[in-house]
């Protein structure tokens, strides 16, 4: 959700296939929920043959909406950050991160500094790696490379606490939870995960860690863990038993009422299940919605509440 000087609403992006065969022509659109309908605010990229367009993240930083995406074709590759103070067209800024981004990359603003947590392509030894860059300039005139070569697949970035209960940037990979030291630009391990990481949600003084197989842990600043996984809860609707699934996804939204989690994935036998949304209120899980039919394992796109209209919005591919 972004309140621009001209337009206010929930913003999203989509890759729109204009002509798949034989030209493979794709556009990248910026869209806004007006409270009654979606409207296209900006055709950000008018695709051309053989281009691959990927959107990664949107954040508010210093009064503007920033968007991170990339365009790749056989000739070149670029990671690009653009912004809009108005909520209309996105404007180019003078510089973008150096690393070439891949799916899973994130932006994070601490109010003063804008960070790019960048998923870098597979390395020569077969591993994925993470780079971290930052800029103090709203216009992006310079991006400083802070960390490179961190092994892992990036999943999420939020504010939480280190073991000394100091508020820090924490980020999740498929295998670990880290806090990031922004003075020395080093990552510090907080936790190794028993299942692949999917998403993070801060709710009060607890951090919810969503993992593969519909596992959820409630993590405290002291390092204490409580298993709050919804599987097996009496009265929960069918479709709760998402199994281990490399393509499974969890999309998160935190409100004053609780945390909304939109799951998609497959059961233990590999059969795609109907995407499911539950909410956590600090004491238990509540059923919100389930799609009427099954879909692909990575169907979940986002869940959010529009604070103007009050609508709970869920996007499923």
Short mmCIF file of C-alpha atoms in Angstrom, two decimals, residues 2 22-24 40 44 59 65-66 85 88 90 113 142 180-182 184 207 214 270 276-277 284:
data_model
loop_
_atom_site.label_atom_id
_atom_site.label_comp_id
_atom_site.label_asym_id
_atom_site.label_seq_id
_atom_site.Cartn_x
_atom_site.Cartn_y
_atom_site.Cartn_z
CA UNK A 2 1.34 3.44 -0.99
CA UNK A 22 6.27 -16.77 -32.29
CA UNK A 23 7.52 -13.37 -31.07
CA UNK A 24 7.38 -13.95 -27.27
CA UNK A 40 -2.97 0.19 -15.17
CA UNK A 44 6.86 0.19 -17.49
CA UNK A 59 8.83 -0.72 -1.07
CA UNK A 65 7.37 4.00 -4.20
CA UNK A 66 10.44 2.07 -5.37
CA UNK A 85 6.45 9.89 -5.63
CA UNK A 88 1.56 7.35 -11.33
CA UNK A 90 7.62 5.17 -12.42
CA UNK A 113 19.03 3.63 3.65
CA UNK A 142 25.36 5.57 -6.06
CA UNK A 180 22.56 -8.26 9.21
CA UNK A 181 25.21 -6.01 10.77
CA UNK A 182 24.86 -2.72 8.85
CA UNK A 184 30.35 -3.95 9.42
CA UNK A 207 8.77 -13.46 14.50
CA UNK A 214 3.19 -25.88 6.22
CA UNK A 270 3.01 -34.38 -5.19
CA UNK A 276 -5.46 -21.73 1.23
CA UNK A 277 -5.49 -18.57 3.36
CA UNK A 284 -4.73 -19.84 17.03
#
